[in-house]
mmCIF file of C-alpha atoms in Angstrom:
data_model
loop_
_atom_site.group_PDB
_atom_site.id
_atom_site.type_symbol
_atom_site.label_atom_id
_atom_site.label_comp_id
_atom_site.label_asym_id
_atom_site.label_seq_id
_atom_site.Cartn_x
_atom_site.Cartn_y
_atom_site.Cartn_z
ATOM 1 C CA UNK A 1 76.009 12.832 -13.384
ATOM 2 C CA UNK A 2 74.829 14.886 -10.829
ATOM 3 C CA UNK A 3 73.338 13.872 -7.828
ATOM 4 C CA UNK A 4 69.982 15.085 -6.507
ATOM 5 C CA UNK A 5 69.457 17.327 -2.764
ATOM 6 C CA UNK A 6 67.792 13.653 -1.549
ATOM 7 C CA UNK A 7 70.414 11.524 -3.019
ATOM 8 C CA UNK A 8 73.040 13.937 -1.425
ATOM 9 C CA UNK A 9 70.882 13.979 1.886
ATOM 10 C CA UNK A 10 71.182 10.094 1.926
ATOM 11 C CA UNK A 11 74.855 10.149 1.343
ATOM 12 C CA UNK A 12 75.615 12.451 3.708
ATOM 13 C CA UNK A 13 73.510 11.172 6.616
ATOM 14 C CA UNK A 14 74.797 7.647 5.579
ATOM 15 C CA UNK A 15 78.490 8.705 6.021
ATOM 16 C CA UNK A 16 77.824 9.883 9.461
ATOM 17 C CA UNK A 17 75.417 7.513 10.965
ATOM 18 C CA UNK A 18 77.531 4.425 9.217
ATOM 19 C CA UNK A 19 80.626 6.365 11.546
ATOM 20 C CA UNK A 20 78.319 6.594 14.539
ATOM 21 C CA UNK A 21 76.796 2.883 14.381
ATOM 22 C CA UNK A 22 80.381 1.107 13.574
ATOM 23 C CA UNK A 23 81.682 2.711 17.081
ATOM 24 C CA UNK A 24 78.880 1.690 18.776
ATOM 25 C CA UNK A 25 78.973 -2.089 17.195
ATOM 26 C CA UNK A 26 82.605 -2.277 17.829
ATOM 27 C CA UNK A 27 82.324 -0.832 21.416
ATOM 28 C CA UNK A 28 79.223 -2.679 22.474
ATOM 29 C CA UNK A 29 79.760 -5.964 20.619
ATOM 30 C CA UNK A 30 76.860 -5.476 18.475
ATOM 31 C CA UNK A 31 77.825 -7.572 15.361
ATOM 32 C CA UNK A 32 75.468 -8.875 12.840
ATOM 33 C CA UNK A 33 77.254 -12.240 12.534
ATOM 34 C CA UNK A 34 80.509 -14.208 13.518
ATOM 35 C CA UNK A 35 82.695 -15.531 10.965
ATOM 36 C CA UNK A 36 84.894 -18.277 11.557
ATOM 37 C CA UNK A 37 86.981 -19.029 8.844
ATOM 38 C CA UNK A 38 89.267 -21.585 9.762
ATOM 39 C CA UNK A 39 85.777 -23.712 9.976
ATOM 40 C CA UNK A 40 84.171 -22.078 7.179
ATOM 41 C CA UNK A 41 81.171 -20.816 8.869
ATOM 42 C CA UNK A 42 79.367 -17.964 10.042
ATOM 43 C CA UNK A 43 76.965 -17.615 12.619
ATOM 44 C CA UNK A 44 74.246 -15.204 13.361
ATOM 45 C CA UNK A 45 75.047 -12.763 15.882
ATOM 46 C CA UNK A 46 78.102 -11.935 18.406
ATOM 47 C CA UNK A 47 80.187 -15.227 19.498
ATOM 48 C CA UNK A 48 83.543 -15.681 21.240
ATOM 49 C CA UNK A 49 85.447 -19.166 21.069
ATOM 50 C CA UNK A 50 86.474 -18.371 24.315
ATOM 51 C CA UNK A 51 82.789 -19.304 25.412
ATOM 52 C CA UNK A 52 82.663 -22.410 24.213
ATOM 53 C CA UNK A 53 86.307 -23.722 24.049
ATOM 54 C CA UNK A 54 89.049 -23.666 26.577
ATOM 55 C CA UNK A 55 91.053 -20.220 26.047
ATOM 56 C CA UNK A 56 94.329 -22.770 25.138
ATOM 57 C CA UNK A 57 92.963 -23.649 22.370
ATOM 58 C CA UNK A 58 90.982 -20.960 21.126
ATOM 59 C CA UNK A 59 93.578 -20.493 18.425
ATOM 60 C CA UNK A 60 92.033 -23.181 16.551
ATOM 61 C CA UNK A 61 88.686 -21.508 15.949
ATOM 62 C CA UNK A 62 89.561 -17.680 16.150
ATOM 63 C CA UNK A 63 86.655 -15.491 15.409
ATOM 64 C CA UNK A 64 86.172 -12.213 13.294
ATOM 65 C CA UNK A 65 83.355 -9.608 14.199
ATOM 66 C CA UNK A 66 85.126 -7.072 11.804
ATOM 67 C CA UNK A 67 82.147 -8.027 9.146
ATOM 68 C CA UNK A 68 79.367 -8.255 11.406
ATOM 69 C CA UNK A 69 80.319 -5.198 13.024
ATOM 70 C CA UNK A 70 80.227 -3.367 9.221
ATOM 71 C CA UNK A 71 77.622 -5.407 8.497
ATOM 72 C CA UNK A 72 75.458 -3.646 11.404
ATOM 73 C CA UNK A 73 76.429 -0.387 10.672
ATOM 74 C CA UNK A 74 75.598 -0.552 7.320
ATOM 75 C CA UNK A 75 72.370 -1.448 7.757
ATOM 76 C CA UNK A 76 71.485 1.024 10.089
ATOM 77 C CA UNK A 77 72.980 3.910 8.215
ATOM 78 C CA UNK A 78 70.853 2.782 5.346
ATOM 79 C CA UNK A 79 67.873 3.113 7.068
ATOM 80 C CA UNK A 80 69.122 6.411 8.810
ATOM 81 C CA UNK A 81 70.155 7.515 5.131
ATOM 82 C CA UNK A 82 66.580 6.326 3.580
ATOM 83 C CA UNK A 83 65.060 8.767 6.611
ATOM 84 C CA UNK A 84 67.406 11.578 5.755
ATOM 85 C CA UNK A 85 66.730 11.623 1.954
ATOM 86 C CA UNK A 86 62.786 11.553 2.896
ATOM 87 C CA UNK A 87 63.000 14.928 4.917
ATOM 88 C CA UNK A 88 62.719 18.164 3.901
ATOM 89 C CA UNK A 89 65.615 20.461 2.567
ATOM 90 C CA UNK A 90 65.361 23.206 5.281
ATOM 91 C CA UNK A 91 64.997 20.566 7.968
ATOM 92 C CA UNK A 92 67.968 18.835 6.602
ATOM 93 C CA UNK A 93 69.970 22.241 6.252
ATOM 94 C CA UNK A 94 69.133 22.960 10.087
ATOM 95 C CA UNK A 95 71.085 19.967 10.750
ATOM 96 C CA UNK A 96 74.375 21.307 9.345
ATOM 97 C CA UNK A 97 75.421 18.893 6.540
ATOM 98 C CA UNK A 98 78.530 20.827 5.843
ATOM 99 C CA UNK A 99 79.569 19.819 9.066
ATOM 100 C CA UNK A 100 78.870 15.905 9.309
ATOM 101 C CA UNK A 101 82.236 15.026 7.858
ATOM 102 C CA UNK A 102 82.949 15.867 11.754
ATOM 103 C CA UNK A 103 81.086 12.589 13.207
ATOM 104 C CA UNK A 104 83.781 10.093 11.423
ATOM 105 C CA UNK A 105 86.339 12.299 12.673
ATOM 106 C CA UNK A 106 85.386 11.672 16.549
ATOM 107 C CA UNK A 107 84.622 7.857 15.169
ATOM 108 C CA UNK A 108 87.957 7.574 14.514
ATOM 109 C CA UNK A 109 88.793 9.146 17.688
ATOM 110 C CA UNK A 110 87.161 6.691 19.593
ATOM 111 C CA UNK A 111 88.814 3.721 17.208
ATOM 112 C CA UNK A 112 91.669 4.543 18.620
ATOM 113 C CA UNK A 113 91.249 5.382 22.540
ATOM 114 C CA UNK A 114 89.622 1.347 21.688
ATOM 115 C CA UNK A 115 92.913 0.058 20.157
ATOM 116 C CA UNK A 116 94.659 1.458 23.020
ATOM 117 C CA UNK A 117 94.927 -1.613 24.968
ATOM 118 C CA UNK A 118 96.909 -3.434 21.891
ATOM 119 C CA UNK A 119 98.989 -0.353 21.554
ATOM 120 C CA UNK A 120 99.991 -0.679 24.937
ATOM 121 C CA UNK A 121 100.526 -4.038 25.491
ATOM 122 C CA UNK B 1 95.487 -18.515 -4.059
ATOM 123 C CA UNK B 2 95.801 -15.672 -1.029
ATOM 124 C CA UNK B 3 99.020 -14.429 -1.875
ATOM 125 C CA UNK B 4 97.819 -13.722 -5.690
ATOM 126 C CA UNK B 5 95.188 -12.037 -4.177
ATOM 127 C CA UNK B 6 97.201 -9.995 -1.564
ATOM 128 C CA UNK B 7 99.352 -8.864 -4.206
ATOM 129 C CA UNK B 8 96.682 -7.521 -6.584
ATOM 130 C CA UNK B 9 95.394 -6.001 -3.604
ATOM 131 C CA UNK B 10 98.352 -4.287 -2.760
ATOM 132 C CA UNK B 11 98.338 -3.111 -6.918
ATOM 133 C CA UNK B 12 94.840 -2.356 -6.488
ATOM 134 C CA UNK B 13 96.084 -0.198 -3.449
ATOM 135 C CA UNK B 14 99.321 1.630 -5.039
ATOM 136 C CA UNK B 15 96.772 2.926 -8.005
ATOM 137 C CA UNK B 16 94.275 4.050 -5.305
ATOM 138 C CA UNK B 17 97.232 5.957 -3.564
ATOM 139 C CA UNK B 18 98.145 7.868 -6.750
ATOM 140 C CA UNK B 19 94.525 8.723 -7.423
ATOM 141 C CA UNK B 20 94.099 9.920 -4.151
ATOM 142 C CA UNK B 21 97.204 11.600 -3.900
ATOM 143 C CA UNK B 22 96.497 13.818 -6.979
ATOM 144 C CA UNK B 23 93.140 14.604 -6.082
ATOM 145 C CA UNK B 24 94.667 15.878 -2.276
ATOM 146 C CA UNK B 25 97.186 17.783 -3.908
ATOM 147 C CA UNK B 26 95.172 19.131 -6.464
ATOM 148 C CA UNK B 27 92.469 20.162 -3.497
ATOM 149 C CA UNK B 28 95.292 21.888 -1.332
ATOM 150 C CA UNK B 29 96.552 23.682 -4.120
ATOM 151 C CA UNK B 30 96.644 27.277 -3.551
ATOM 152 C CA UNK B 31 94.074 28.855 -7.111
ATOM 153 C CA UNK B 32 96.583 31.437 -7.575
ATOM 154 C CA UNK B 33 99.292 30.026 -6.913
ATOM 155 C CA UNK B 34 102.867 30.237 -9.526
ATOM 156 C CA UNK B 35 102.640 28.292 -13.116
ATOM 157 C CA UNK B 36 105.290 25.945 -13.098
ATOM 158 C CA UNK B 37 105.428 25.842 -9.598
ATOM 159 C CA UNK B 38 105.177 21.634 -8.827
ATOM 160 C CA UNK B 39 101.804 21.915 -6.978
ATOM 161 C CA UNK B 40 100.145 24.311 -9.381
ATOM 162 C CA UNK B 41 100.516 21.164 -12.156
ATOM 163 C CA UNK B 42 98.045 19.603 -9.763
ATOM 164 C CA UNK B 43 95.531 21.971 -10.479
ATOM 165 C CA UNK B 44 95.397 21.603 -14.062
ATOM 166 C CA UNK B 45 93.869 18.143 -13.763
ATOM 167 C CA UNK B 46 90.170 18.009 -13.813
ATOM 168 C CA UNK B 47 90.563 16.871 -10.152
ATOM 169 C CA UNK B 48 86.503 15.503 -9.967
ATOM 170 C CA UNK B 49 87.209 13.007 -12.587
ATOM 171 C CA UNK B 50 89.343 11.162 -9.706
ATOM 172 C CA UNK B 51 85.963 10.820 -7.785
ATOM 173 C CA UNK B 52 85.064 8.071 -9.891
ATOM 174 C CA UNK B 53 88.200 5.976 -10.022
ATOM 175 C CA UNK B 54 89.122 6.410 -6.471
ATOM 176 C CA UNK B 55 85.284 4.968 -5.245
ATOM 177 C CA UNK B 56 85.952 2.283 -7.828
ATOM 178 C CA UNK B 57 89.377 1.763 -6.335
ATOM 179 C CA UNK B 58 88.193 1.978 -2.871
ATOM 180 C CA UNK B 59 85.407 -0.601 -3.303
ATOM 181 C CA UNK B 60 88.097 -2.960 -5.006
ATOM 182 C CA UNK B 61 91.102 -2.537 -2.636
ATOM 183 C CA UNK B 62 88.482 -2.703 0.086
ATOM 184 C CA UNK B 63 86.708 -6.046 -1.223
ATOM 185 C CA UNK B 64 90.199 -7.729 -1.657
ATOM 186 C CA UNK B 65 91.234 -6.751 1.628
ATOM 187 C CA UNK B 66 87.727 -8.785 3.235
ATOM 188 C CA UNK B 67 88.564 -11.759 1.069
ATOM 189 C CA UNK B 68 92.366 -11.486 2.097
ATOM 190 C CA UNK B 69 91.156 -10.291 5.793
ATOM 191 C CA UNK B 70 89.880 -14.617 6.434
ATOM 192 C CA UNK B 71 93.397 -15.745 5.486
ATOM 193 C CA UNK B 72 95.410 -13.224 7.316
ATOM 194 C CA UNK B 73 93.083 -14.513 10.698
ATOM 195 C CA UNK B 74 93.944 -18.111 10.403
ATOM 196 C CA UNK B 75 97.447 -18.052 9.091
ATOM 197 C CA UNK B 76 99.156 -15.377 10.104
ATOM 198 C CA UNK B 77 97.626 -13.523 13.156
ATOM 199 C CA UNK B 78 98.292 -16.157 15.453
ATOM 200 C CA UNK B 79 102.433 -15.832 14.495
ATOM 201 C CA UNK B 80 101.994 -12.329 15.324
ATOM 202 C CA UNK B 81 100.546 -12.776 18.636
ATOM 203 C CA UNK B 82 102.396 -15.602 19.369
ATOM 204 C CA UNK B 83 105.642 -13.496 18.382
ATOM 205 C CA UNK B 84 103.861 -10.236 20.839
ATOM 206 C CA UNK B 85 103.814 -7.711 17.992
ATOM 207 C CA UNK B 86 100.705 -6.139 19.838
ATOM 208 C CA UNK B 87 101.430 -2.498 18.484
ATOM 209 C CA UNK B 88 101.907 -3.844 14.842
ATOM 210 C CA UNK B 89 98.040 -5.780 15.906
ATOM 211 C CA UNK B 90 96.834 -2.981 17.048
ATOM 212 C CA UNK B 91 97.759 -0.576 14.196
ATOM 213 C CA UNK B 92 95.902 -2.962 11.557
ATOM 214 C CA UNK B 93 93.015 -3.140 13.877
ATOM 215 C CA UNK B 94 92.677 0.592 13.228
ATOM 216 C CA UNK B 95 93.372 -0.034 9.786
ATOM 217 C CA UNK B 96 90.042 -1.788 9.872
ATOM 218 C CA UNK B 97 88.331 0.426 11.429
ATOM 219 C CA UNK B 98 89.780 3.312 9.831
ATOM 220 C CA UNK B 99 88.637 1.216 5.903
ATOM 221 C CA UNK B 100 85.199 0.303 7.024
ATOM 222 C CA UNK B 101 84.446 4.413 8.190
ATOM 223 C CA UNK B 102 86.147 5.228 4.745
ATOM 224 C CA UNK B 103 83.171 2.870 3.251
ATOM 225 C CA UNK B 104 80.571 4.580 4.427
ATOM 226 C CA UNK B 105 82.291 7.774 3.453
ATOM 227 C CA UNK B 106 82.312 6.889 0.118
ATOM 228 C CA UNK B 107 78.735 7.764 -1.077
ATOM 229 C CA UNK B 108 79.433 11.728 0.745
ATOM 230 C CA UNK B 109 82.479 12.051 -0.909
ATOM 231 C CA UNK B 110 80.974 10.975 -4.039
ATOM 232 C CA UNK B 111 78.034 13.181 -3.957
ATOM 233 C CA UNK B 112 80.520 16.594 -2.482
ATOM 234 C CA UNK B 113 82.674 15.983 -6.193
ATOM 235 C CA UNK B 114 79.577 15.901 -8.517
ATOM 236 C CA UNK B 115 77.426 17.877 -6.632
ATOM 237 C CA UNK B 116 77.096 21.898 -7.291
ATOM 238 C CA UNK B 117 79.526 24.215 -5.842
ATOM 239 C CA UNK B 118 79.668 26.734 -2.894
ATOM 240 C CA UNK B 119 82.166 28.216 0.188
ATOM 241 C CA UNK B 120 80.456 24.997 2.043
ATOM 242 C CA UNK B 121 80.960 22.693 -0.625
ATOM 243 C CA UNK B 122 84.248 23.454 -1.395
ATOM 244 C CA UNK B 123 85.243 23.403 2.511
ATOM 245 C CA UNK B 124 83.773 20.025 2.855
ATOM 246 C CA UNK B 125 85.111 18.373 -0.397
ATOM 247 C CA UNK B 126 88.718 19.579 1.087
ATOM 248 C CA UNK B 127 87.799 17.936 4.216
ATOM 249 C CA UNK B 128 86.764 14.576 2.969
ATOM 250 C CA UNK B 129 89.464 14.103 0.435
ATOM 251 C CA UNK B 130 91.665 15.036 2.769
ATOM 252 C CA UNK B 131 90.175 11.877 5.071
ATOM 253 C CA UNK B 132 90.294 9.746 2.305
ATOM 254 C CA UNK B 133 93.812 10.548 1.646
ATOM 255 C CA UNK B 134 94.541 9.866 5.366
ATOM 256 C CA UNK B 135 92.410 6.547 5.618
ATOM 257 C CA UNK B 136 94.671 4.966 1.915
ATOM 258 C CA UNK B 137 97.597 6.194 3.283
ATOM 259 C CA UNK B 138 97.150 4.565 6.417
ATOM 260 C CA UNK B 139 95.748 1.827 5.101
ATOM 261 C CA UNK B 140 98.727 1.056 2.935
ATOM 262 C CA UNK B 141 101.394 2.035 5.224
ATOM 263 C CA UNK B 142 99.621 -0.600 7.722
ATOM 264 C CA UNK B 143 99.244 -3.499 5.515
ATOM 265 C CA UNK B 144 102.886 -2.732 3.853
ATOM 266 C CA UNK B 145 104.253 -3.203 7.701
ATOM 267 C CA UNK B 146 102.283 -6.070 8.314
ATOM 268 C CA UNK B 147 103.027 -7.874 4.927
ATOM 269 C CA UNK B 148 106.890 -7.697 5.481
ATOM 270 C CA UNK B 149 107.249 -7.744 9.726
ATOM 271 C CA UNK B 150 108.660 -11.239 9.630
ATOM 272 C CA UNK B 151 111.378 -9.955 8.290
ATOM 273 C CA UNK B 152 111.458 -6.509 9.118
ATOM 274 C CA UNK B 153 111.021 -6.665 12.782
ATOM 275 C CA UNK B 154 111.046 -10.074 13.398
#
């Protein structure tokens, strides 16, 4: 099976903007939902038990963004991927395809200069 | 029910790390390089038929890991923050970031295996794999540490 130039065009722009958007989620708290799974829920949005409950017992409810945060990405690189495989091939070449493999690179980059304050502490 | 599912995650995980592996080796390769020599064996493997297994692999080591993720939050996490291993926190924090990046590389590195070849192609398929290979190896290397600290550094 080989893939058309607009399924490759939406695979490759997917790749890069899913890299892009995840940073920018997980920097800027931009997650599609909350889960909480000692509770069993999930709610829409970005939520911290901390903002609700006394920090001592914020153990009891801890929260995951790891899901909304993919969650967000995802859906924008879709879009973003839709977009790319709608464009035409020389405007898409202009943009350098070979080269987008670059953009998770510096994603991952950024991942960790965010981690730092764990690896530190 | 978790540990069942950690530990066909962590299978799931060891055949994705052989796949990968191969394919990295096989990419690397030198094309003229000595028969018989170790790494030339690599080359002899159709090394696109990996494509498919290791996006299967991915998707399944990947979707165990978010079911085995909600566990790992309520039961464990707190014992390792309670216990300070902040660096050993930290490092699987990147292995989360590191897997959900890998996701959306899947459908590029899909596409760069079946796709037709060129120079550019060829460059970028090297690249990717070799991203892929770092992302699994990190991934596993990560969770391995994290399965066993109790005992290993606690």
């Amino acid at each position: 099976m080989t893939p058309g130039p607009a399924s490759r065009r939406f695979a490759f722009a997917y790749g890069a903007a899913f890299a892009i958007l995840y940073v920018l989620a997980r920097a800027r708290g931009l997650a599609l939902f909350t889960v909480y799974p000692s509770l069993g829920i999930i709610l829409p949005g970005m939520h911290r038990s901390r903002d609700v409950a006394d920090p001592a017992i914020e153990f009891l409810a801890p929260e995951m963004w790891w899901y909304g945060w993919t969650a967000t990405a995802a859906l924008g690189a879709l879009a973003v991927g839709f977009l790319a495989a709608s464009l035409p091939e020389r405007a898409w070449q202009r943009l350098r395809p070979e080269s987008l493999w670059l953009l998770p690179l510096i994603a991952m980059a950024v991942c960790v200069h965010l981690a730092m304050p764990w690896l530190r502490r | 029910m978790a540990s069942v599912l950690a530990i066909i995650h962590g299978l799931v995980a060891v055949a994705l790390l052989g796949a990968i592996t191969h394919q990295t080796l096989a990419t690397w390769s030198p094309a003229g390089a000595k028969p018989g020599w170790f790494f030339a064996c690599f080359r002899a493997v159709k090394s696109d038929s990996f494509a498919n297994a290791v996006v299967v692999l991915y998707l399944l080591a990947a979707a165990l890991g978010a079911i085995v993720y909600l566990d790992f939050k309520v039961d464990i996490a707190p014992d390792l923050e309670r216990d300070g291993h902040w660096l050993a926190l930290g490092l699987f924090d990147l292995k989360e970031d590191f897997a959900a990046i890998g996701h959306g590389l899947l459908p590029g590195y899909w596409a760069v295996w079946h796709g037709p070849r060129s120079e550019a192609s060829d460059f970028t398929r090297l690249a990717l794999t070799s991203f892929f290979a770092f992302i699994v190896w990190w991934s596993f290397l990560v969770g391995h540490v994290l399965v066993n600290i109790m005992g290993f550094a606690g």
